[in-house]
Amino acid sequence: RKLLTGSVRFLAPYEVRQGQETVARLQGDLAARRQQLQPKKKFAFRALKKEAAPGSAPRPAEPAPPDPAAPDPGTGLAEGESGGPPLCGFSGAQDAELELGPAELLQRDVLLSELRGCRVRLRGNPNTLRVRDCSGCTVLCGPVSTSVLVDGCSDCLLALACQQLRTHRTRDCRVYVQVTSRAVIEACSEVSFAPYSWSYPGIERDFESSGLDRNSNNWNLVDDFDWLATDRPSPNWSLIPEQERIACWD
C-alpha cells in the first residue's frame, strides 16, 4: 500500500486502478485469513434422537422459532452483504441526525445506505467506509485507514480522509477530501472537490491510529475512468473555488 501511495504521481490511471484493485484484494484475503484463525467453538456432545417404535404415531415437528425482529432502520447496525457479519453504520433513515463515536468506529467497516436528508457525523477511525444510495445528505467522517467507496449518491456533501477514494454512479456531490493516492471517479457527473477541512476534538489521535500521513494529500488529483482524452480536462468533475469552500462546519 505504501509503495502504491508513493508512486501515484508517476503512474498512468490504468496502472493506479490495477494497483488499487490488487491492494483491495490483498486486504480482503488478509481479513478472511484472520477470520479463519479465530478460535473455533468448543466441541460438545449432543443427545441422539430416539427412533420411534414400530407402529407408533410419528411425533409432530416442533414449530420453528420466529425470526428476530429487524433493527430499526437508521438506529441499528447496517446489514452486511452476502450473509456476512453486520457492519457498523446506518440504513434507511430520513431527515435524521446520526452520530457514531471513537469507541464504536475504531477499525470497523462502516456502511451508510439509503439515507435521505440526513446529517451523519462519524468521529473516529474506521477501517473502511461505504456510502451507498444516499441523497441530500451530509456525511462528515474522521480518518479512514484504508478505502472509501461512494456509490449511487446524489446531492450530498462529504468530508472524507482516506488512503483510497472511489466514486461510482454519483452526481451533484461536493467532496472535501484528504487522500494519499489519486481519487477515482466512474460513471459520475458534477462532482466537485476541495481539501479536507472538517475537525473535531481528538481528530489528531484518530489520524495517528489510522496511519494516514497528514502531509500527503492528493485532493486535486482525480482520475475519471470514463474520460480518456489527455488534451482536455474531464467535464465530470471540478475543483471548488477557494472562496466557495466551507470554513465552519458547525
Tab-separated table of C-alpha atoms in Angstrom:
chain	number	residue	atom	x	y	z
A	1	ARG	CA	0.000	0.000	0.000
A	2	LYS	CA	2.834	2.425	0.860
A	3	LEU	CA	4.573	1.611	-2.436
A	4	LEU	CA	1.411	2.420	-4.404
A	5	THR	CA	0.816	5.632	-2.466
A	6	GLY	CA	4.332	6.859	-3.154
A	7	SER	CA	4.064	6.088	-6.872
A	8	VAL	CA	0.644	7.503	-7.825
A	9	ARG	CA	2.089	10.711	-9.242
A	10	PHE	CA	4.152	8.750	-11.775
A	11	LEU	CA	1.658	6.053	-12.811
A	12	ALA	CA	-0.967	6.137	-15.538
A	13	PRO	CA	-4.634	5.995	-14.402
A	14	TYR	CA	-4.935	2.379	-15.592
A	15	GLU	CA	-1.880	1.351	-13.565
A	16	VAL	CA	-3.226	3.158	-10.489
A	17	ARG	CA	-6.533	1.332	-10.871
A	18	GLN	CA	-4.805	-2.028	-11.184
A	19	GLY	CA	-2.708	-1.286	-8.112
A	20	GLN	CA	-5.733	-0.227	-6.053
A	21	GLU	CA	-7.614	-3.387	-7.027
A	22	THR	CA	-4.615	-5.511	-6.037
A	23	VAL	CA	-4.346	-3.778	-2.652
A	24	ALA	CA	-8.094	-4.222	-2.048
A	25	ARG	CA	-7.866	-7.935	-2.936
A	26	LEU	CA	-4.928	-8.473	-0.590
A	27	GLN	CA	-6.739	-6.667	2.226
A	28	GLY	CA	-9.751	-8.918	1.667
A	29	ASP	CA	-7.569	-12.035	1.753
A	30	LEU	CA	-5.961	-10.819	4.978
A	31	ALA	CA	-9.350	-10.235	6.614
A	32	ALA	CA	-10.535	-13.708	5.548
A	33	ARG	CA	-7.371	-15.309	6.928
A	34	ARG	CA	-7.826	-13.542	10.252
A	35	GLN	CA	-11.378	-14.869	10.384
A	36	GLN	CA	-10.105	-18.425	9.786
A	37	LEU	CA	-7.551	-18.131	12.587
A	38	GLN	CA	-10.105	-17.129	15.205
A	39	PRO	CA	-10.651	-19.816	17.885
A	40	LYS	CA	-13.331	-22.320	16.973
A	41	LYS	CA	-16.273	-23.110	19.207
A	42	LYS	CA	-15.682	-25.914	21.685
A	43	PHE	CA	-16.962	-29.324	20.712
A	44	ALA	CA	-19.909	-30.633	22.718
A	45	PHE	CA	-21.764	-33.952	22.539
A	46	ARG	CA	-25.404	-33.858	21.595
A	47	ALA	CA	-28.003	-36.394	22.573
A	48	LEU	CA	-29.106	-38.606	19.680
A	49	LYS	CA	-32.762	-38.563	18.762
A	50	LYS	CA	-34.563	-41.801	19.602
A	51	GLU	CA	-36.253	-43.571	16.722
A	52	ALA	CA	-39.978	-44.047	17.030
A	53	ALA	CA	-41.148	-47.530	17.961
A	54	PRO	CA	-42.707	-49.602	15.173
A	55	GLY	CA	-46.387	-48.802	14.771
A	56	SER	CA	-46.320	-45.656	16.882
A	57	ALA	CA	-47.658	-42.405	15.510
A	58	PRO	CA	-44.996	-40.012	14.242
A	59	ARG	CA	-44.288	-37.102	16.558
A	60	PRO	CA	-45.317	-33.762	15.078
A	61	ALA	CA	-42.455	-31.450	14.226
A	62	GLU	CA	-41.898	-28.552	16.584
A	63	PRO	CA	-42.622	-25.137	15.086
A	64	ALA	CA	-39.567	-23.148	14.052
A	65	PRO	CA	-38.732	-20.215	16.325
A	66	PRO	CA	-39.847	-16.841	14.972
A	67	ASP	CA	-37.284	-14.685	13.198
A	68	PRO	CA	-35.774	-11.988	15.393
A	69	ALA	CA	-37.133	-8.531	14.855
A	70	ALA	CA	-35.211	-6.452	12.354
A	71	PRO	CA	-33.334	-3.481	13.785
A	72	ASP	CA	-34.915	-0.072	13.455
A	73	PRO	CA	-33.506	1.427	10.241
A	74	GLY	CA	-31.315	4.400	10.912
A	75	THR	CA	-30.601	3.469	14.521
A	76	GLY	CA	-29.305	-0.099	14.383
A	77	LEU	CA	-26.406	-1.726	12.573
A	78	ALA	CA	-26.386	-1.836	8.812
A	79	GLU	CA	-26.609	-5.364	7.500
A	80	GLY	CA	-23.549	-6.968	5.944
A	81	GLU	CA	-23.651	-8.303	2.402
A	82	SER	CA	-23.698	-11.921	1.261
A	83	GLY	CA	-24.607	-13.253	4.679
A	84	GLY	CA	-21.543	-11.697	6.281
A	85	PRO	CA	-21.382	-10.162	9.733
A	86	PRO	CA	-23.286	-6.951	10.426
A	87	LEU	CA	-21.496	-3.731	9.632
A	88	CYS	CA	-21.325	-0.623	11.747
A	89	GLY	CA	-23.449	2.203	10.332
A	90	PHE	CA	-26.937	3.397	9.454
A	91	SER	CA	-29.506	2.389	6.837
A	92	GLY	CA	-32.889	3.665	5.672
A	93	ALA	CA	-33.123	6.799	7.830
A	94	GLN	CA	-34.712	10.054	6.693
A	95	ASP	CA	-34.172	13.636	7.935
A	96	ALA	CA	-32.193	12.409	10.952
A	97	GLU	CA	-29.097	13.496	12.892
A	98	LEU	CA	-26.887	10.396	13.147
A	99	GLU	CA	-23.624	10.037	15.068
A	100	LEU	CA	-21.013	7.425	15.990
A	101	GLY	CA	-18.006	7.970	18.255
A	102	PRO	CA	-14.424	6.699	18.522
A	103	ALA	CA	-15.193	3.549	20.536
A	104	GLU	CA	-17.879	2.463	18.045
A	105	LEU	CA	-15.795	3.205	14.944
A	106	LEU	CA	-12.251	2.092	15.778
A	107	GLN	CA	-11.060	-0.075	12.848
A	108	ARG	CA	-14.646	-1.041	11.980
A	109	ASP	CA	-16.100	-1.402	8.478
A	110	VAL	CA	-18.828	1.229	8.172
A	111	LEU	CA	-21.806	1.220	5.791
A	112	LEU	CA	-24.203	4.126	5.240
A	113	SER	CA	-27.016	3.139	2.880
A	114	GLU	CA	-30.312	4.528	1.585
A	115	LEU	CA	-30.254	7.663	3.732
A	116	ARG	CA	-32.387	10.668	2.770
A	117	GLY	CA	-31.759	14.200	4.018
A	118	CYS	CA	-29.607	13.041	6.954
A	119	ARG	CA	-26.606	14.621	8.660
A	120	VAL	CA	-24.073	11.976	9.703
A	121	ARG	CA	-21.071	12.628	11.948
A	122	LEU	CA	-18.531	9.830	12.317
A	123	ARG	CA	-15.981	10.987	14.880
A	124	GLY	CA	-13.351	8.258	14.948
A	125	ASN	CA	-11.102	5.991	12.892
A	126	PRO	CA	-12.957	3.388	10.786
A	127	ASN	CA	-11.146	0.791	8.702
A	128	THR	CA	-13.341	1.256	5.613
A	129	LEU	CA	-16.376	3.354	4.701
A	130	ARG	CA	-19.075	2.772	2.089
A	131	VAL	CA	-21.690	5.424	1.314
A	132	ARG	CA	-24.330	3.833	-0.903
A	133	ASP	CA	-27.580	5.117	-2.453
A	134	CYS	CA	-27.800	8.257	-0.301
A	135	SER	CA	-29.328	11.578	-1.383
A	136	GLY	CA	-29.446	15.050	0.112
A	137	CYS	CA	-27.119	14.020	2.959
A	138	THR	CA	-24.123	15.496	4.745
A	139	VAL	CA	-21.528	12.895	5.767
A	140	LEU	CA	-18.617	14.037	7.943
A	141	CYS	CA	-16.110	11.294	8.712
A	142	GLY	CA	-12.838	11.085	10.601
A	143	PRO	CA	-9.749	9.446	9.064
A	144	VAL	CA	-10.401	6.075	7.388
A	145	SER	CA	-7.415	3.708	7.471
A	146	THR	CA	-7.929	2.207	4.015
A	147	SER	CA	-10.626	2.881	1.412
A	148	VAL	CA	-13.838	4.846	0.923
A	149	LEU	CA	-16.430	3.933	-1.722
A	150	VAL	CA	-19.197	6.384	-2.660
A	151	ASP	CA	-21.754	4.644	-4.880
A	152	GLY	CA	-25.091	5.761	-6.294
A	153	CYS	CA	-25.294	9.027	-4.347
A	154	SER	CA	-26.702	12.430	-5.328
A	155	ASP	CA	-26.808	15.951	-3.894
A	156	CYS	CA	-24.526	15.073	-0.965
A	157	LEU	CA	-21.807	16.911	0.951
A	158	LEU	CA	-18.953	14.641	2.055
A	159	ALA	CA	-15.858	15.228	4.199
A	160	LEU	CA	-13.522	12.227	3.926
A	161	ALA	CA	-9.913	11.386	4.779
A	162	CYS	CA	-8.618	8.054	3.473
A	163	GLN	CA	-5.937	6.143	1.619
A	164	GLN	CA	-8.126	5.415	-1.428
A	165	LEU	CA	-11.320	7.105	-2.664
A	166	ARG	CA	-13.527	5.643	-5.375
A	167	THR	CA	-16.741	7.358	-6.500
A	168	HIS	CA	-19.166	5.443	-8.717
A	169	ARG	CA	-22.584	6.313	-10.244
A	170	THR	CA	-22.673	9.586	-8.311
A	171	ARG	CA	-23.788	13.080	-9.342
A	172	ASP	CA	-24.047	16.604	-7.965
A	173	CYS	CA	-21.886	15.997	-4.876
A	174	ARG	CA	-19.245	18.094	-3.112
A	175	VAL	CA	-16.331	16.147	-1.638
A	176	TYR	CA	-13.852	17.621	0.851
A	177	VAL	CA	-11.114	15.033	0.821
A	178	GLN	CA	-7.682	14.099	2.052
A	179	VAL	CA	-6.453	11.126	0.030
A	180	THR	CA	-2.948	9.697	-0.181
A	181	SER	CA	-3.466	8.056	-3.593
A	182	ARG	CA	-5.370	9.520	-6.545
A	183	ALA	CA	-9.152	9.777	-6.252
A	184	VAL	CA	-11.098	7.797	-8.863
A	185	ILE	CA	-14.497	8.577	-10.370
A	186	GLU	CA	-16.512	6.368	-12.714
A	187	ALA	CA	-19.964	6.936	-14.242
A	188	CYS	CA	-20.153	10.255	-12.364
A	189	SER	CA	-21.138	13.838	-13.197
A	190	GLU	CA	-20.994	17.217	-11.436
A	191	VAL	CA	-18.685	16.029	-8.659
A	192	SER	CA	-16.507	18.771	-7.144
A	193	PHE	CA	-13.521	18.508	-4.802
A	194	ALA	CA	-11.810	20.592	-2.120
A	195	PRO	CA	-9.229	19.818	0.584
A	196	TYR	CA	-10.476	18.117	3.766
A	197	SER	CA	-11.136	20.696	6.479
A	198	TRP	CA	-13.559	19.116	8.960
A	199	SER	CA	-12.248	18.837	12.507
A	200	TYR	CA	-13.376	17.703	15.958
A	201	PRO	CA	-11.783	17.120	19.387
A	202	GLY	CA	-9.496	14.087	19.141
A	203	ILE	CA	-9.022	14.071	15.371
A	204	GLU	CA	-5.221	14.165	15.666
A	205	ARG	CA	-5.316	10.979	17.754
A	206	ASP	CA	-7.525	9.350	15.115
A	207	PHE	CA	-5.110	10.341	12.347
A	208	GLU	CA	-2.299	8.685	14.282
A	209	SER	CA	-4.227	5.427	14.716
A	210	SER	CA	-5.282	5.447	11.045
A	211	GLY	CA	-1.709	5.546	9.770
A	212	LEU	CA	-2.550	8.325	7.286
A	213	ASP	CA	0.081	10.966	6.623
A	214	ARG	CA	-1.464	14.392	7.199
A	215	ASN	CA	1.168	15.928	4.914
A	216	SER	CA	0.194	13.724	1.961
A	217	ASN	CA	-2.962	14.950	0.245
A	218	ASN	CA	-3.735	14.484	-3.450
A	219	TRP	CA	-7.213	16.031	-3.183
A	220	ASN	CA	-6.917	17.690	-6.600
A	221	LEU	CA	-5.579	14.632	-8.485
A	222	VAL	CA	-8.633	12.824	-9.874
A	223	ASP	CA	-8.771	10.037	-12.461
A	224	ASP	CA	-12.000	9.798	-14.470
A	225	PHE	CA	-12.156	6.307	-15.960
A	226	ASP	CA	-14.846	7.474	-18.415
A	227	TRP	CA	-12.692	10.279	-19.856
A	228	LEU	CA	-9.765	9.075	-21.929
A	229	ALA	CA	-8.801	12.361	-23.607
A	230	THR	CA	-5.437	13.651	-22.419
A	231	ASP	CA	-5.592	17.093	-24.053
A	232	ARG	CA	-8.862	18.221	-22.413
A	233	PRO	CA	-9.994	18.050	-18.756
A	234	SER	CA	-12.898	15.827	-17.798
A	235	PRO	CA	-16.252	17.660	-17.668
A	236	ASN	CA	-17.464	15.300	-14.933
A	237	TRP	CA	-15.521	16.795	-12.038
A	238	SER	CA	-14.150	20.158	-10.929
A	239	LEU	CA	-12.398	21.924	-8.046
A	240	ILE	CA	-14.449	24.034	-5.649
A	241	PRO	CA	-13.231	27.660	-5.837
A	242	GLU	CA	-11.426	28.715	-2.675
A	243	GLN	CA	-13.909	31.493	-1.902
A	244	GLU	CA	-16.782	28.980	-2.015
A	245	ARG	CA	-15.263	26.364	0.294
A	246	ILE	CA	-16.762	25.665	3.702
A	247	ALA	CA	-14.726	27.150	6.539
A	248	CYS	CA	-17.036	26.440	9.506
A	249	TRP	CA	-18.792	23.061	9.713
A	250	ASP	CA	-20.904	23.644	12.852
